[in-house]
Amino acid sequence: MAKAVGIDLGTTNSVVAAISDGQPWVIPDENGEAILPSCVGLGADGKLLVGQEGIRQYAAAPERTVKSIKRQMGTNHKTSLGDREYLPQEISAIILRSLKQRAEKALGEEVTQAVITVPALFTDAQRQATKEAGEIAGFEVLQVINEPTAAALTYDFRNEETERVLVYDLGGGTFDVSIVEITGDVTEVLASHGNNRLGGDDFDRRLQLHLIELFYQKHQVAVPEDAAIQARLLRAAEQVKIDLSQHAFTAVREPFLVSQKKKALHLEADLSRETLETLLKPLLMETLSAIDRALADASMQAKDLDRVILVGGSTRIPLVQSLVSEHLGQAPVAGIEPDLCVALGAAIQAGVLSGESIDAILVDVIPHSLGISAVSDTVYGLRPGMFSVIIPRNSVIPISRSEAYSTTFDDQDMVEVNIYQGENAIAKENVPLGSFLIENLPLRPAGDLKIEVHFDFDHSGILAVTATEQGHGQQSSLIVENAATSRLSSQDLKQSRADIDSLFEVELDEDTGLDAEEDIEDD
Ligand code: AMP
């Protein structure tokens, strides 16, 4: 039987997935990379460069490299590469062909059929061009499906009840929010809104400008408009952004960025998640208005939604997750990596259409929240011993997360880090997992020292906790072996989240009613 795959043909990145043993999985390249940058180039020697190779060439030879071709789909825009001109579907076909080869190599058999995803807002002409791209690449295109539908399928496959799902998709270059209704095998997009010029690339540019500003403040020298220097800054900005999704602080070091009067000037700066959030918040507020418009178009309110799903690499940013949850009054379901779930959903659809049997998707999750005891600034004033969650329950493992805390007393020379597992707002009501001290801190007024607490939870259930004082770098850590994990399907996840939510509400009412999340300081 011919093998069918699902393909997420994205503006920035593309992904291919297949079904094996009833489970969808993303097919990596020979280096283990799941994501193929949607970039095509022609080397100086006429060699075709697809994906990462294309990206590497882009800074040096943009005239021989094509990015974001998806924006041109459905038009007759011609792109010159070498001595030939290409239509958008031909460039897309090169990306699809590369994914086809990847899949055939990994599966050891010919792959002839595909389901390809497109944004819900794509017109007929854009869908037709996508189908043609698939055919040029040598696929029989079983179906062109909407990206939010594919994402929803990953979570809702074969659920008999009608579910209304909001899919918030923030990628590298585009943003969409869609409301999808699913009943059994039938999915319908009720409303879709977006901005096809908003995404991670804009965040990188904001941060790039900030880095230029920091450089100027330090050296009183403007960063030149030179393309290579700017490209270096943009790459550094993206790395900072990605690091700050996991860490509360990060350092950027770009040595020899500019030379002036034979003197090399370096960019060296420390950035906090807080600074990044201040830069990104205005852009993200726009996505919340799009949510409201989509809800209004679907004649729905936030409370009518059964699920919220986050899709796209930029939804790994903690601020995106918290703004969406606060705005909708419900936490988005996590479980499947946001940049892979569209391809996985496409693979499920491809499997269904080609007659494969598919099981519910299982993921490894942390069944209880993990965090530390801290002083919280609550409506009743500062309260010690509150549970400050660092990794929320049901997060998919492996996962790394950090939070920043500050000292509470003047001349505090040590901090005790007490680690707990559970859902109670009072730390000691949860299960203690261990504690350690970070000592010999420099003597400073209360609040002056910033301490980053980093949790790293791996596949084998080992939790590594590290506390680092930001200014002087004092560090201590503890390894907790065999912290609990469990395997859940997305349906189980939803149920267990709902169960715990209701328990938690009761506990909060009976207990203190405090919000442990505000302005946390360490004790
Ligand atoms: P996508 O188009 O869905 O592949 O998303 C690509 C975008 O996600 C790029 O702008 C990446 O910089 C961004 N991205 C990927 N991982 C992260 C991360 N951990 N934190 C923040 N942004 C990320």
XYZ file of C-alpha atoms and ligand atoms in Angstrom:
546
model
C 0.000 0.000 0.000
C 1.304 3.460 -0.885
C 2.363 5.448 2.126
C 0.611 8.777 2.769
C 2.129 11.661 4.692
C 0.864 14.940 6.161
C 2.707 18.150 5.344
C 2.609 21.545 7.029
C 3.865 23.813 4.229
C 4.624 26.936 6.254
C 5.749 30.484 5.459
C 8.904 30.132 7.572
C 9.165 26.397 8.244
C 7.730 23.160 6.888
C 7.237 19.787 8.555
C 6.346 16.283 7.327
C 4.686 13.608 9.482
C 3.435 10.051 8.985
C 1.516 7.368 10.872
C 3.396 4.341 12.184
C 1.911 1.782 14.581
C -1.225 3.881 14.913
C 0.644 6.998 16.104
C 1.495 10.122 14.112
C 5.148 11.142 14.281
C 7.240 13.880 12.760
C 9.930 12.665 10.377
C 13.286 14.325 11.117
C 16.135 14.783 8.640
C 19.381 12.826 8.984
C 20.606 15.345 11.594
C 17.506 14.872 13.718
C 15.975 18.242 12.729
C 12.178 18.084 12.584
C 11.744 21.468 10.930
C 12.776 22.328 7.375
C 13.120 26.096 6.852
C 10.907 27.027 3.863
C 13.870 28.421 1.971
C 15.158 27.563 -1.502
C 18.380 28.795 -3.071
C 20.741 28.137 -5.901
C 24.440 27.975 -4.963
C 27.138 29.737 -6.996
C 27.859 26.333 -8.578
C 24.201 25.869 -9.547
C 23.525 23.392 -6.707
C 20.009 23.418 -5.296
C 19.978 24.476 -1.636
C 16.856 23.668 0.379
C 16.122 24.433 4.040
C 19.008 25.218 6.353
C 21.471 25.340 3.436
C 19.299 27.979 1.784
C 19.116 29.992 5.022
C 22.907 29.902 5.340
C 23.260 31.338 1.846
C 20.588 34.015 2.372
C 22.774 36.606 4.139
C 25.544 36.322 1.527
C 23.462 35.933 -1.655
C 19.826 37.014 -1.139
C 19.414 37.372 -4.943
C 19.843 33.619 -5.339
C 17.692 32.646 -2.346
C 13.912 32.616 -1.884
C 12.142 32.821 1.478
C 8.437 33.134 2.409
C 7.213 31.957 -1.029
C 3.921 31.047 0.626
C 3.024 34.740 0.583
C 3.055 34.622 -3.251
C 0.976 31.447 -3.678
C -1.944 31.950 -6.037
C -0.235 34.816 -7.898
C 1.787 34.753 -11.116
C 4.760 36.339 -9.395
C 7.929 34.951 -11.030
C 11.117 34.356 -9.084
C 14.447 34.141 -10.936
C 16.897 31.551 -9.783
C 19.900 31.022 -12.037
C 18.773 31.164 -15.668
C 15.148 30.173 -15.127
C 12.049 31.834 -13.692
C 9.803 29.954 -11.296
C 6.164 30.269 -10.311
C 5.378 30.212 -6.564
C 4.002 26.662 -6.802
C 7.250 25.533 -8.411
C 9.350 26.905 -5.547
C 6.912 25.326 -3.055
C 7.229 22.063 -4.996
C 10.982 22.064 -4.350
C 10.294 22.245 -0.595
C 7.666 19.497 -0.863
C 9.995 17.347 -2.936
C 12.699 17.655 -0.311
C 10.219 16.547 2.390
C 9.099 13.655 0.161
C 12.698 12.450 -0.123
C 13.180 12.807 3.622
C 10.064 10.716 4.291
C 11.028 8.027 1.768
C 14.488 7.696 3.271
C 13.132 7.403 6.814
C 10.268 5.054 5.954
C 12.245 2.952 3.480
C 9.430 2.976 0.953
C 7.959 5.166 -1.737
C 5.676 7.954 -0.519
C 3.133 8.945 -3.143
C 0.215 10.550 -1.336
C -0.033 13.634 0.835
C -2.407 15.848 2.770
C -1.116 19.433 2.712
C -2.272 22.211 5.042
C -3.101 25.842 4.210
C -4.244 28.812 6.330
C -8.015 28.989 6.812
C -7.943 32.404 5.114
C -6.399 31.058 1.861
C -8.477 31.747 -1.264
C -9.390 29.142 -3.883
C -6.511 30.284 -6.091
C -4.060 29.862 -3.216
C -5.435 26.393 -2.419
C -5.238 25.400 -6.065
C -1.623 26.575 -6.265
C -0.829 24.498 -3.162
C -2.389 21.413 -4.734
C -0.379 22.018 -7.902
C 2.795 22.375 -5.849
C 2.101 18.930 -4.387
C 1.502 17.438 -7.809
C 4.662 18.994 -9.249
C 6.559 17.439 -6.330
C 5.211 14.027 -7.361
C 2.417 13.563 -4.838
C -1.171 12.595 -5.324
C -2.691 15.300 -3.108
C -5.406 13.518 -1.123
C -6.683 16.743 0.392
C -5.718 20.338 1.105
C -6.923 21.027 4.658
C -7.024 24.090 6.879
C -4.184 24.455 9.364
C -6.477 25.059 12.376
C -8.498 21.988 11.423
C -5.313 19.902 11.341
C -4.220 21.283 14.723
C -7.631 20.514 16.206
C -7.544 16.966 14.773
C -4.364 16.305 16.706
C -6.249 16.920 19.925
C -9.770 15.861 19.061
C -9.405 12.914 16.804
C -12.537 10.733 16.871
C -14.216 12.551 19.697
C -17.949 11.930 19.319
C -19.164 15.107 21.067
C -19.301 18.450 19.295
C -16.355 20.562 20.382
C -15.655 24.206 19.732
C -11.973 24.867 19.578
C -10.088 28.126 19.328
C -6.787 27.709 17.483
C -4.300 30.541 18.094
C -1.477 30.252 15.567
C 1.521 32.572 15.897
C 4.432 31.512 13.716
C 7.479 33.234 12.274
C 5.737 35.566 9.842
C 1.995 35.190 10.246
C -0.704 35.167 12.883
C -4.152 33.542 12.612
C -6.880 32.811 15.064
C -9.648 30.427 14.045
C -12.688 28.953 15.693
C -13.288 25.407 14.586
C -16.304 23.204 15.304
C -15.701 19.474 15.279
C -18.382 16.796 15.342
C -17.083 13.304 14.731
C -15.393 13.381 11.344
C -16.796 16.750 10.303
C -14.814 19.891 11.018
C -15.892 23.373 10.107
C -14.022 26.657 10.452
C -16.614 29.045 11.924
C -14.459 32.162 11.848
C -10.897 33.145 11.145
C -8.966 36.383 11.615
C -5.352 37.272 11.435
C -2.498 39.366 10.277
C -0.243 37.843 7.666
C 2.515 40.272 8.607
C 2.838 39.527 12.310
C 5.010 36.897 13.921
C 8.320 35.942 15.455
C 10.258 37.858 12.775
C 8.702 41.097 14.062
C 9.707 40.208 17.611
C 13.268 39.634 16.408
C 13.299 43.044 14.722
C 12.015 44.781 17.863
C 14.735 43.140 19.882
C 17.336 43.947 17.221
C 16.468 47.666 17.581
C 16.782 47.324 21.337
C 20.248 45.759 20.959
C 21.273 48.619 18.665
C 20.112 51.042 21.345
C 22.076 49.211 24.066
C 25.164 49.257 21.868
C 24.779 52.996 21.347
C 24.301 53.648 25.071
C 27.516 51.790 25.844
C 29.802 53.055 23.087
C 28.111 56.257 21.835
C 28.557 54.796 18.356
C 25.706 53.959 15.999
C 25.645 50.432 14.552
C 26.200 50.893 10.789
C 23.481 49.942 8.283
C 25.808 47.224 6.960
C 23.806 44.143 5.906
C 26.184 41.592 7.441
C 26.292 43.378 10.827
C 22.518 43.789 10.866
C 22.051 40.116 9.940
C 24.318 39.139 12.844
C 22.268 41.280 15.227
C 19.025 39.812 13.965
C 20.299 36.267 14.528
C 21.472 37.248 18.021
C 18.050 38.790 18.702
C 16.245 35.573 17.725
C 18.534 33.544 19.981
C 17.909 35.914 22.909
C 14.163 35.646 22.324
C 14.295 31.832 22.273
C 16.530 31.680 25.388
C 14.143 33.940 27.285
C 11.274 31.500 26.705
C 13.118 29.175 29.087
C 15.244 31.490 31.186
C 14.447 34.605 33.158
C 17.744 36.192 32.051
C 20.188 35.721 29.212
C 23.403 37.265 27.986
C 24.140 38.444 24.481
C 27.772 38.559 23.391
C 28.678 39.670 19.874
C 32.412 40.362 19.887
C 33.976 42.628 17.247
C 30.594 43.841 16.047
C 31.860 47.230 14.883
C 35.382 48.523 14.474
C 36.079 52.192 14.956
C 39.435 53.869 14.497
C 41.080 50.423 14.579
C 39.338 49.670 17.871
C 36.964 46.703 18.042
C 33.676 47.400 19.778
C 31.718 44.481 21.251
C 28.064 44.119 22.028
C 27.778 42.710 25.529
C 24.524 42.948 27.396
C 22.348 41.062 29.864
C 18.671 40.923 29.056
C 15.740 39.882 31.195
C 12.473 38.242 30.192
C 10.771 41.306 31.636
C 12.516 43.595 29.119
C 11.545 41.332 26.228
C 7.956 41.261 27.449
C 7.801 45.064 27.547
C 8.981 45.135 23.921
C 6.554 42.458 22.707
C 3.413 43.304 24.639
C 2.102 45.999 22.249
C 2.369 43.554 19.322
C 0.702 40.777 21.254
C -2.220 42.954 22.338
C -3.209 43.085 18.668
C -3.611 39.303 18.641
C -6.082 39.555 21.534
C -8.284 41.931 19.520
C -8.247 39.386 16.670
C -9.483 36.737 19.134
C -12.397 39.002 20.047
C -13.259 39.595 16.390
C -13.198 35.861 15.623
C -15.437 35.133 18.628
C -17.867 37.856 17.551
C -17.957 36.491 13.968
C -18.734 33.021 15.293
C -21.419 34.574 17.586
C -19.677 33.080 20.572
C -18.205 34.123 23.883
C -14.997 32.876 25.445
C -16.959 30.662 27.844
C -18.489 28.748 24.900
C -15.082 27.371 23.920
C -14.302 23.759 24.827
C -10.598 24.086 24.142
C -7.902 26.523 23.252
C -4.962 25.226 21.218
C -1.682 27.049 20.663
C 0.074 26.504 17.351
C 3.300 27.967 15.919
C 6.805 28.379 17.311
C 6.112 31.824 18.779
C 3.504 30.434 21.178
C 6.420 29.010 23.192
C 6.858 32.540 24.553
C 5.507 32.479 28.148
C 3.877 35.907 27.748
C 1.851 34.640 24.765
C 0.586 31.743 26.875
C -0.325 33.917 29.845
C -2.011 36.667 27.799
C -4.153 34.147 25.895
C -5.114 32.277 29.068
C -6.010 35.460 30.930
C -7.957 36.847 27.996
C -10.024 33.707 27.489
C -10.262 32.624 31.135
C -8.962 29.142 30.350
C -5.520 27.632 30.006
C -4.651 26.451 26.505
C -4.194 22.689 26.174
C -0.566 21.777 25.954
C 0.770 18.410 24.995
C 1.905 18.529 21.455
C 4.739 20.739 20.356
C 3.188 23.873 18.863
C 5.335 23.908 15.753
C 4.637 20.263 14.957
C 0.947 19.793 15.666
C -0.316 21.011 12.264
C 1.845 18.412 10.479
C 0.743 15.710 12.946
C -2.911 16.570 12.294
C -2.275 16.442 8.538
C -0.702 12.983 9.005
C -3.790 11.839 10.933
C -5.996 13.018 8.068
C -3.690 11.335 5.529
C -3.861 8.140 7.583
C -7.669 8.275 7.738
C -7.950 8.858 3.975
C -5.514 6.060 3.149
C -7.190 3.606 5.513
C -4.596 3.308 8.321
C -5.728 2.584 11.860
C -4.922 5.401 14.260
C -4.897 5.447 18.060
C -5.288 8.387 20.420
C -2.012 10.240 20.741
C -0.121 9.619 23.967
C 2.257 12.103 25.502
C 4.484 12.023 28.586
C 3.441 14.695 31.038
C 4.136 15.889 34.566
C 1.006 15.026 36.554
C 1.586 17.671 39.275
C 2.881 21.216 39.202
C 6.476 21.749 40.295
C 7.680 24.874 42.040
C 9.250 26.412 45.097
C 8.205 28.122 48.296
C 8.374 31.906 48.019
C 7.109 35.119 49.515
C 4.192 36.393 47.475
C 2.858 39.893 47.289
C -0.850 39.197 47.801
C -3.845 41.403 48.367
C -3.237 40.840 52.097
C 0.369 41.989 51.818
C 3.538 39.916 51.660
C 2.908 36.276 52.555
C 5.737 33.774 53.040
C 5.468 30.083 52.221
C 3.325 30.450 49.109
C 3.730 27.950 46.271
C 5.288 29.567 43.234
C 4.790 27.229 40.271
C 7.700 26.997 37.826
C 6.493 24.064 35.675
C 2.679 23.760 35.538
C 0.965 20.373 35.769
C 0.433 18.458 32.532
C 3.427 20.070 30.859
C 4.902 17.737 28.307
C 8.381 16.438 29.094
C 11.215 17.098 28.542
C 10.779 20.697 29.684
C 12.981 23.469 31.091
C 11.621 26.585 32.775
C 13.021 29.362 34.963
C 11.616 32.101 37.114
C 13.323 35.097 38.696
C 13.045 35.904 42.402
C 14.572 38.564 44.588
C 15.792 38.711 48.187
C 13.320 39.860 50.845
C 15.598 41.165 53.626
C 18.412 43.682 53.767
C 21.823 41.977 53.863
C 20.301 38.563 53.176
C 23.359 36.373 52.631
C 21.601 33.105 51.825
C 18.418 31.749 50.286
C 16.849 28.378 50.935
C 15.233 26.829 47.879
C 12.443 24.423 48.919
C 11.048 22.369 46.041
C 7.485 21.048 46.068
C 5.125 19.116 43.835
C 1.362 19.659 43.963
C -1.460 22.113 43.373
C -1.983 23.829 46.742
C -1.337 27.565 46.962
C 0.367 26.993 50.337
C 3.762 25.434 49.608
C 3.981 23.081 52.607
C 0.598 21.532 51.802
C 2.283 20.028 48.721
C 4.730 17.121 48.503
C 8.286 18.234 49.386
C 10.892 17.037 46.885
C 14.009 18.491 48.504
C 15.750 21.700 49.422
C 19.132 23.335 49.176
C 20.870 26.570 50.108
C 22.530 29.191 48.012
C 25.013 30.888 50.333
C 27.596 33.658 50.607
C 25.458 36.128 48.740
C 26.840 39.669 48.652
C 25.201 41.940 51.256
C 22.674 44.196 49.560
C 19.389 45.919 50.378
C 16.236 43.789 50.119
C 15.149 43.142 46.538
C 18.521 44.069 45.045
C 19.723 40.536 44.359
C 18.034 38.632 41.565
C 18.076 34.857 41.712
C 17.076 32.690 38.791
C 15.663 29.291 39.691
C 15.857 26.886 36.770
C 13.963 23.566 36.575
C 15.042 20.979 34.039
C 12.855 17.884 33.774
C 14.050 15.122 31.463
C 12.550 12.048 29.783
C 13.550 9.703 32.582
C 11.754 11.663 35.300
C 14.855 13.388 36.682
C 14.385 16.961 37.873
C 17.493 19.162 38.081
C 17.013 22.421 39.980
C 19.622 25.167 39.779
C 19.576 28.544 41.519
C 21.899 31.245 40.203
C 22.518 34.703 41.631
C 22.550 36.972 38.602
C 25.178 39.572 39.486
C 28.021 37.403 40.801
C 27.059 34.006 39.483
C 26.882 32.022 42.772
C 25.160 28.791 41.956
C 23.750 25.754 43.781
C 21.767 22.833 42.529
C 19.932 19.678 43.447
C 18.913 16.623 41.454
C 15.585 14.957 42.290
C 15.499 11.402 40.932
C 12.259 9.726 39.921
C 9.883 12.675 40.076
C 6.471 11.422 38.942
C 5.461 11.301 35.281
C 2.489 9.769 33.508
C 1.298 8.937 29.995
C -1.947 10.542 28.958
C -3.946 10.986 25.802
C -5.193 14.462 24.966
C -8.671 13.441 26.129
C -7.282 12.222 29.483
C -5.302 15.414 29.769
C -8.414 17.503 29.373
C -10.252 15.441 31.990
C -7.431 15.504 34.517
C -6.971 19.233 34.041
C -10.693 19.820 34.632
C -10.649 17.566 37.740
C -7.678 19.348 39.238
C -9.101 22.767 38.369
C -12.271 22.039 40.296
C -10.297 20.692 43.286
C -8.090 23.725 43.230
C -11.021 26.126 43.238
C -12.479 24.449 46.345
C -9.108 24.524 48.098
C -8.573 28.165 47.365
C -11.977 29.098 48.701
C -11.507 27.112 51.888
C -7.911 28.047 52.309
C -6.646 31.585 51.853
C -8.033 32.772 48.543
C -4.622 34.274 47.831
C -3.111 34.726 44.434
C 0.343 33.220 44.631
C 1.331 34.401 41.176
C 1.817 38.118 41.801
C 5.264 39.687 42.196
C 6.918 36.771 43.851
C 9.939 37.268 46.029
C 12.078 34.561 47.504
C 12.160 33.780 51.200
P 6.800 28.493 12.918
O 6.545 29.398 11.745
O 5.594 27.991 13.583
O 7.808 27.416 12.649
O 7.493 29.451 14.026
C 8.745 30.018 13.816
C 8.941 31.146 14.802
O 8.909 30.615 16.129
C 10.283 31.843 14.645
O 10.102 33.246 14.716
C 11.063 31.349 15.852
O 12.028 32.305 16.287
C 9.967 31.186 16.871
N 10.327 30.285 17.957
C 10.695 28.974 17.890
N 10.974 28.491 19.109
C 10.779 29.519 19.987
C 10.919 29.663 21.405
N 11.319 28.648 22.176
N 10.622 30.874 21.944
C 10.219 31.912 21.184
N 10.073 31.839 19.843
C 10.357 30.660 19.251
